Coordinates of C-alpha atoms in Angstrom, one line a residue:
Chain J
M1 CA 0.0 0.0 0.0
K2 CA 2.6 2.4 1.1
K3 CA 4.9 1.7 -1.8
R4 CA 2.1 2.6 -4.3
I5 CA 1.8 6.2 -3.1
E6 CA 5.5 6.8 -3.0
D7 CA 5.7 5.9 -6.7
F8 CA 4.2 9.4 -7.3
A9 CA 7.5 10.8 -6.3
K10 CA 9.4 9.0 -9.0
L11 CA 7.4 10.2 -12.0
E12 CA 9.0 11.8 -15.0
N13 CA 7.5 13.7 -17.9
E14 CA 7.1 11.5 -20.9
G15 CA 5.5 14.0 -23.2
A16 CA 1.9 14.1 -24.4
D17 CA 2.2 11.7 -27.3
T18 CA 1.3 8.6 -25.4
L19 CA -2.0 9.9 -24.2
P20 CA -5.1 8.2 -25.6
S21 CA -7.2 10.7 -27.5
A22 CA -10.3 9.9 -25.4
E23 CA -8.3 11.1 -22.4
R24 CA -7.2 14.2 -24.2
R25 CA -10.7 15.0 -25.2
R26 CA -12.0 14.6 -21.7
F27 CA -9.6 17.1 -20.4
L28 CA -10.3 19.5 -23.2
R29 CA -13.9 19.3 -22.1
L30 CA -12.8 20.5 -18.7
G31 CA -11.1 23.4 -20.4
L32 CA -7.6 22.0 -19.9
T33 CA -5.0 21.2 -22.5
V34 CA -2.6 18.4 -22.1
T35 CA 1.0 19.4 -22.0
G36 CA 2.7 16.3 -20.9
V37 CA 2.2 12.8 -19.4
F38 CA 4.2 11.3 -16.6
A39 CA 5.0 7.7 -16.2
G40 CA 2.7 6.1 -18.7
G41 CA -0.2 8.4 -17.9
T42 CA -0.1 8.2 -14.2
V43 CA 0.3 11.9 -13.9
L44 CA -1.2 14.2 -16.5
S45 CA 0.1 17.7 -17.0
L46 CA -2.5 20.2 -18.0
T47 CA -2.8 23.8 -18.8
S48 CA -5.9 25.9 -19.1
S49 CA -7.2 26.3 -22.6
R50 CA -10.1 28.6 -23.2
P51 CA -9.3 29.1 -26.9
A52 CA -9.0 25.4 -27.5
R53 CA -12.3 24.8 -25.7
G54 CA -14.0 27.5 -27.7
A55 CA -12.8 26.0 -31.0
L56 CA -14.0 22.6 -29.9
V57 CA -17.5 23.5 -28.9
G58 CA -18.2 26.7 -30.8
G59 CA -17.6 29.0 -27.9
E60 CA -20.1 27.3 -25.7
M61 CA -19.1 26.8 -22.1
L62 CA -18.9 23.0 -21.5
R63 CA -17.2 23.0 -18.1
K64 CA -19.7 22.8 -15.3
D65 CA -18.7 22.0 -11.8
P66 CA -21.6 20.0 -10.4
Y67 CA -21.4 21.1 -6.8
K68 CA -22.1 24.4 -5.1
P69 CA -19.7 25.0 -3.5
H70 CA -17.4 22.7 -5.4
Y71 CA -14.5 22.3 -3.0
S72 CA -11.1 21.9 -4.5
M73 CA -7.5 22.3 -3.6
V74 CA -4.6 23.5 -5.7
I75 CA -1.2 22.5 -4.5
R76 CA 1.7 24.7 -5.4
E77 CA 4.2 21.9 -4.8
D78 CA 7.5 23.7 -5.4
R79 CA 6.7 25.9 -2.4
C80 CA 6.4 23.0 0.0
I81 CA 9.2 22.8 2.6
D82 CA 8.0 19.7 4.4
C83 CA 7.6 21.6 7.7
Q84 CA 4.7 19.2 8.2
R85 CA 2.6 21.9 10.0
C86 CA -0.3 20.8 7.7
M87 CA 0.1 17.2 8.9
D88 CA 0.3 18.3 12.6
A89 CA -2.8 20.5 12.2
C90 CA -4.7 17.7 10.5
V91 CA -3.9 15.3 13.2
K92 CA -4.9 17.7 15.9
T93 CA -8.1 18.9 14.2
N94 CA -9.3 15.5 13.1
D95 CA -7.9 13.3 15.9
V96 CA -5.9 11.2 13.5
P97 CA -4.2 8.2 15.1
E98 CA -0.5 7.9 14.6
Y99 CA -0.8 4.7 12.5
G100 CA -2.8 6.5 9.8
Y101 CA -2.9 9.8 8.0
R102 CA -5.3 12.0 6.1
T103 CA -2.6 13.9 4.4
T104 CA 1.1 13.3 4.0
I105 CA 4.1 14.7 2.1
L106 CA 6.2 12.8 -0.4
E107 CA 9.8 13.7 -1.3
R108 CA 11.5 13.4 -4.7
E109 CA 14.6 14.7 -6.4
L110 CA 14.4 16.5 -9.7
E111 CA 17.2 16.6 -12.1
V112 CA 17.8 20.3 -12.8
G113 CA 21.2 20.1 -14.6
P114 CA 23.9 17.6 -15.5
G115 CA 24.4 15.7 -12.2
E116 CA 22.6 18.4 -10.4
K117 CA 19.5 17.5 -8.4
Q118 CA 17.0 19.4 -6.5
R119 CA 14.7 18.3 -3.7
E120 CA 11.0 18.7 -4.1
F121 CA 8.2 17.9 -1.7
M122 CA 4.7 16.8 -2.7
P123 CA 1.8 17.0 -0.4
V124 CA -1.0 14.4 -1.0
L125 CA -4.4 13.9 0.3
C126 CA -7.9 12.6 -0.7
N127 CA -8.6 14.0 -4.2
H128 CA -12.4 14.1 -3.6
C129 CA -12.8 12.7 -7.1
N130 CA -15.8 13.5 -9.2
R131 CA -16.1 9.8 -10.0
P132 CA -14.6 8.3 -6.8
P133 CA -13.6 4.7 -7.2
C134 CA -13.9 4.2 -3.4
V135 CA -17.6 5.1 -3.5
R136 CA -18.2 2.8 -6.4
V137 CA -16.8 -0.2 -4.7
C138 CA -18.3 0.3 -1.2
P139 CA -20.8 -2.6 -0.6
T140 CA -22.7 -0.7 2.2
K141 CA -22.6 2.8 0.8
A142 CA -20.7 3.8 3.9
T143 CA -18.6 6.1 1.8
Y144 CA -20.4 8.6 -0.4
K145 CA -20.0 11.7 -2.4
D146 CA -21.8 14.6 -0.6
E147 CA -24.4 15.9 -2.9
K148 CA -24.0 19.5 -1.9
T149 CA -20.2 20.0 -1.6
G150 CA -18.8 17.1 -3.6
I151 CA -16.7 16.0 -0.5
V152 CA -16.2 12.3 -0.3
M153 CA -17.4 11.4 3.2
M154 CA -17.9 8.5 5.6
H155 CA -21.0 7.1 7.4
Y156 CA -18.8 5.4 10.1
E157 CA -21.7 3.4 11.4
K158 CA -22.4 1.8 8.0
C159 CA -18.7 0.8 7.5
I160 CA -18.0 -2.9 7.8
G161 CA -14.3 -2.5 7.6
C162 CA -13.9 -4.6 4.4
K163 CA -11.2 -2.2 3.2
T164 CA -12.3 -2.5 -0.5
C165 CA -12.3 1.3 -0.7
M166 CA -8.7 1.3 0.5
A167 CA -7.7 -1.0 -2.4
A168 CA -9.7 1.0 -4.9
C169 CA -8.4 4.5 -3.9
P170 CA -5.8 5.6 -6.5
Y171 CA -4.3 8.0 -4.0
N172 CA -3.9 5.8 -0.9
A173 CA -5.9 8.3 1.0
R174 CA -7.7 5.9 3.4
Y175 CA -6.8 4.1 6.6
F176 CA -8.6 1.9 9.0
N177 CA -9.4 3.7 12.3
E178 CA -9.1 1.1 15.1
E179 CA -11.1 3.2 17.5
K180 CA -14.0 3.9 15.2
R181 CA -13.8 0.4 13.8
A182 CA -14.3 2.0 10.4
I183 CA -12.3 3.4 7.5
D184 CA -11.4 7.0 7.9
K185 CA -10.2 9.7 5.5
C186 CA -9.9 13.4 4.8
N187 CA -13.2 15.2 4.4
F188 CA -11.7 18.6 3.8
C189 CA -12.3 19.2 7.6
F190 CA -16.1 19.4 6.8
D191 CA -17.2 18.3 10.3
T192 CA -14.4 20.0 12.2
R193 CA -14.1 23.4 10.4
L194 CA -16.1 24.1 7.2
S195 CA -19.5 23.3 8.8
K196 CA -18.6 25.6 11.6
G197 CA -18.0 28.5 9.3
E198 CA -14.3 28.2 8.7
K199 CA -13.3 28.9 5.1
L200 CA -10.2 26.8 5.0
T201 CA -9.2 23.2 5.9
A202 CA -6.8 22.9 8.8
C203 CA -3.9 22.0 6.5
A204 CA -4.4 25.0 4.3
A205 CA -4.8 27.3 7.3
A206 CA -1.6 25.9 8.9
C207 CA 0.6 26.2 5.8
P208 CA 3.2 29.0 6.2
A209 CA 4.3 28.8 2.6
D210 CA 0.9 29.2 0.9
V211 CA 1.2 25.8 -0.8
R212 CA -2.3 24.5 -0.2
I213 CA -4.9 26.8 -1.9
F214 CA -8.4 25.7 -0.9
G215 CA -11.7 27.0 -2.1
D216 CA -14.7 26.7 -4.4
I217 CA -13.7 25.9 -8.0
A218 CA -17.2 26.7 -9.2
D219 CA -16.6 30.3 -8.1
P220 CA -14.7 32.3 -10.8
D221 CA -13.6 34.7 -8.1
S222 CA -11.9 32.0 -6.0
R223 CA -8.1 31.5 -6.0
V224 CA -8.5 27.9 -6.9
Y225 CA -10.5 28.7 -10.0
K226 CA -8.1 31.5 -11.0
L227 CA -5.0 29.3 -10.6
V228 CA -6.5 26.4 -12.6
H229 CA -7.6 28.7 -15.4
E230 CA -4.6 31.0 -15.7
P231 CA -3.8 30.7 -19.4
T232 CA -0.1 30.1 -19.1
R233 CA -0.1 28.0 -15.9
V234 CA 0.7 24.3 -16.2
V235 CA -1.7 22.3 -13.9
W236 CA -1.8 18.6 -13.5
V237 CA -3.6 15.9 -11.5
L238 CA -2.4 12.6 -10.2
R239 CA -3.5 9.3 -11.8
P240 CA -5.9 10.7 -14.4
E241 CA -6.0 7.3 -16.2
T242 CA -8.3 5.9 -13.5
G243 CA -11.0 8.2 -14.7
A244 CA -11.6 9.4 -11.2
M245 CA -11.5 13.1 -12.1
P246 CA -9.8 14.4 -9.0
N247 CA -10.5 17.8 -7.5
V248 CA -6.9 18.2 -6.2
F249 CA -4.7 20.0 -8.7
Y250 CA -1.0 20.5 -8.8
T251 CA 1.0 23.3 -10.1
K252 CA 4.3 25.2 -9.5
G253 CA 5.0 28.8 -8.7
Chain F
M1 CA 27.2 8.5 36.5
K2 CA 28.8 11.8 35.6
K3 CA 31.6 10.0 33.7
V4 CA 29.1 7.9 31.8
L5 CA 27.3 11.1 30.8
C6 CA 30.6 12.7 29.7
I7 CA 31.4 9.7 27.5
G8 CA 27.9 9.8 26.1
V9 CA 28.2 13.5 25.2
A10 CA 31.6 12.9 23.7
A11 CA 30.3 10.0 21.6
L12 CA 27.4 12.1 20.5
V13 CA 29.6 15.0 19.4
A14 CA 31.9 12.6 17.6
G15 CA 28.9 11.0 16.0
L16 CA 27.6 14.3 14.8
V17 CA 31.0 15.4 13.5
L18 CA 31.4 12.2 11.6
H19 CA 27.8 12.3 10.4
F20 CA 28.0 15.9 9.0
G21 CA 31.1 15.2 6.9
P22 CA 29.8 14.2 3.5
A23 CA 32.1 16.6 1.7
G24 CA 35.2 15.6 3.7
F25 CA 34.7 17.3 7.0
A26 CA 37.9 15.8 8.2
E27 CA 40.6 17.0 10.6
E28 CA 42.1 19.7 8.4
E29 CA 38.8 21.4 7.8
Q30 CA 37.5 21.5 11.3
E31 CA 37.9 25.2 11.7
H32 CA 34.7 26.0 9.9
G33 CA 31.3 25.6 11.4
G34 CA 30.2 22.4 9.5
D35 CA 26.5 22.1 8.8
I36 CA 24.0 24.3 10.7
I37 CA 20.5 22.9 11.1
F38 CA 18.0 25.6 11.8
T39 CA 14.7 24.4 13.3
K40 CA 13.0 27.7 14.0
P41 CA 10.7 29.0 12.8
V42 CA 10.2 25.9 10.7
K43 CA 11.8 22.5 10.8
A44 CA 14.3 22.4 9.1
V45 CA 16.8 24.3 7.1
L46 CA 20.3 23.1 6.3
F47 CA 23.1 25.6 6.0
S48 CA 26.3 24.0 4.7
H49 CA 29.5 26.0 5.5
Q50 CA 31.3 23.8 3.0
T51 CA 29.1 24.7 0.1
H52 CA 29.5 28.4 0.9
I53 CA 33.3 28.1 1.3
D54 CA 33.4 26.3 -2.1
Q55 CA 31.8 29.4 -3.6
G56 CA 34.9 31.3 -2.4
L57 CA 33.4 33.0 0.6
E58 CA 35.5 33.9 3.6
C59 CA 34.5 33.8 7.2
D60 CA 34.1 37.6 7.4
S61 CA 31.7 37.5 4.4
C62 CA 29.0 36.5 6.8
H63 CA 30.5 36.9 10.3
D64 CA 29.7 38.8 12.5
D65 CA 27.4 40.4 10.1
P66 CA 24.8 39.2 9.1
F67 CA 25.4 36.2 11.3
E68 CA 27.0 36.1 14.8
M69 CA 29.6 33.4 15.1
A70 CA 27.7 31.5 17.8
A71 CA 25.3 29.0 16.2
G72 CA 21.7 29.5 17.1
T73 CA 21.9 33.3 17.6
A74 CA 19.8 34.2 14.6
E75 CA 17.1 31.7 15.6
E76 CA 16.8 33.4 19.0
N77 CA 16.3 36.9 17.5
G78 CA 12.6 36.4 16.7
D79 CA 12.9 38.1 13.3
F80 CA 14.7 35.2 11.6
T81 CA 11.9 34.8 9.0
M82 CA 11.5 34.7 5.3
E83 CA 10.1 38.2 5.4
A84 CA 13.4 39.4 6.9
L85 CA 15.3 37.6 4.2
Y86 CA 13.2 39.3 1.6
Q87 CA 14.2 42.6 3.2
G88 CA 17.9 41.7 2.8
K89 CA 18.6 40.5 6.3
Y90 CA 20.4 37.2 7.2
C91 CA 20.6 34.9 4.2
G92 CA 18.8 37.6 2.2
T93 CA 22.0 39.7 2.3
C94 CA 23.3 37.6 -0.6
H95 CA 20.2 35.5 -1.6
D96 CA 18.6 38.5 -3.3
G97 CA 18.4 37.2 -6.9
E98 CA 21.7 39.0 -7.8
T99 CA 24.5 37.7 -5.7
A100 CA 22.8 34.4 -5.2
F101 CA 19.5 32.9 -6.0
A102 CA 16.6 34.8 -4.5
S103 CA 15.2 33.8 -1.1
N104 CA 11.7 33.3 -2.5
T105 CA 12.9 30.8 -5.1
R106 CA 14.2 27.2 -4.9
C107 CA 12.7 26.7 -1.5
A108 CA 13.7 23.1 -1.0
V109 CA 17.4 23.7 -1.8
C110 CA 17.8 25.0 1.8
H111 CA 14.6 23.6 3.4
I112 CA 15.3 19.9 4.0
G113 CA 12.0 19.5 5.9
V114 CA 11.1 17.2 8.8
K115 CA 12.2 14.3 6.6
G116 CA 15.6 15.7 6.0
Y117 CA 16.0 16.5 9.7
N118 CA 15.0 13.0 10.7
R119 CA 17.4 11.5 8.3
L120 CA 20.2 13.6 9.6
Y121 CA 19.5 12.6 13.2
K122 CA 18.6 9.1 12.2
L123 CA 15.1 9.4 13.8
S124 CA 12.7 6.9 12.6
G125 CA 10.4 8.9 10.4
E126 CA 7.3 7.9 8.5
E127 CA 9.5 6.3 5.9
G128 CA 11.0 4.0 8.5
E129 CA 14.5 4.9 7.8
G130 CA 16.9 3.5 10.3
G131 CA 16.2 3.0 13.9
H132 CA 16.1 5.5 16.8
G133 CA 19.2 7.5 17.5
E134 CA 21.8 6.1 20.0

C-alpha cells in the first residue's frame, strides 16, 4: 500500500504523445489542454485552454462544476518545505491516530542540470474525485459523495471495515481507524471546520508557505478557480488514467 | 554516573562530527562551522558551511554580520523569518536574486524539511529509515 503512493515521487514527464485521444478530449472538455504525461499516464500535465475549448464546442461553455460550493485544492508543490505543519494541524483537528494519515508529504529529487539534483516535496491527500472509485466499490454505501459539496465522506456506522475502498483508492488516502472500527479519511475538515463557518481546511490554514490553496472551484472569483484557469499556468492531476476526475490539482509557482 | 554522561556526550559529538562530513569534513577542515541545522521558525533548514566556502566566501563575508559566530543566535532573534530575508537580512544579504538565487525561489534547496531532519539525526520517520538514535 505504502509503496504505491511513494511511486508518485518518481514520475517523469514522458510528453503528451502517449496519451489516448479519449483522455485528451475529456480534459479538453474540462477546459484544460494536455502538455505532458508522466510515467505512462499516471500523472497528467494540463494547462488551461479557453481558446481550445472555444474551438471545440463553438464557444459554448462546457465546463460545469456539479457542486455548489465545489470544494477543491490547488497544491503549489515547489513551495512546499516539508515543515509538516499541515500534517500536525490535520492530526490535531481531526484526531488522526499515529498509524494513519489523512494527508502526508512525499519527497523526490528532480534533475535540474547535469548531475545536479534538487529536492522537491509533494503533499498528497484525498482527491475528492468527481467519480470516486472508493464510493463505487463500497458494498454498504458507507462512503459517499456529498451531494452538496462534492466532498467524499464516511458514514462510520455503516462501514463494515472490508477495506475494499482502500484498495480502490488511486491516492492511498484511506486508513482503518481502530477506535472507530471504520475506514477514515480526509473530508476537507467538513465536520471540524467548514460546517462551523471556517473557510479553510486545517492543513491549508496551517501552511506557512501558501502551498495549499483551498476553495470553491465553481466560483470564478476564487483563488483555486483562477489558478487552474490561468492561461499560461501548467496544472496537473495525479493518476488521471483511473477516470476518477480528481479535485486536487498540482502546479508550480 | 557523571563519567558515563561525559562519555555519552563525547560520543554524540563525535557521531555528529562524523555524520556531518559528506564533503570531507575531516581533521584539516574543522575550523569552519560544519553544517548548521535551523529548526526555528520551521523544521528544518540546512546551511552548509562547506558549500559556501566552495563558492569562495570567507568567514568575514557573513560573520559577525549578518550572522554572529555563535550558532543559534539568529534563531533566537525572533525576526529570523522569510520576510526578513526578503528585506535583505540574514541569508537575504546575498540571496537576493543577484549575488545568489533569491530567497523566494528554490525553497527546497535549503529547506530539508522534517524528513531531512529525521534522516540527519537518524530518527525513525514515517519512511521508516533506520532506527532510533543512539
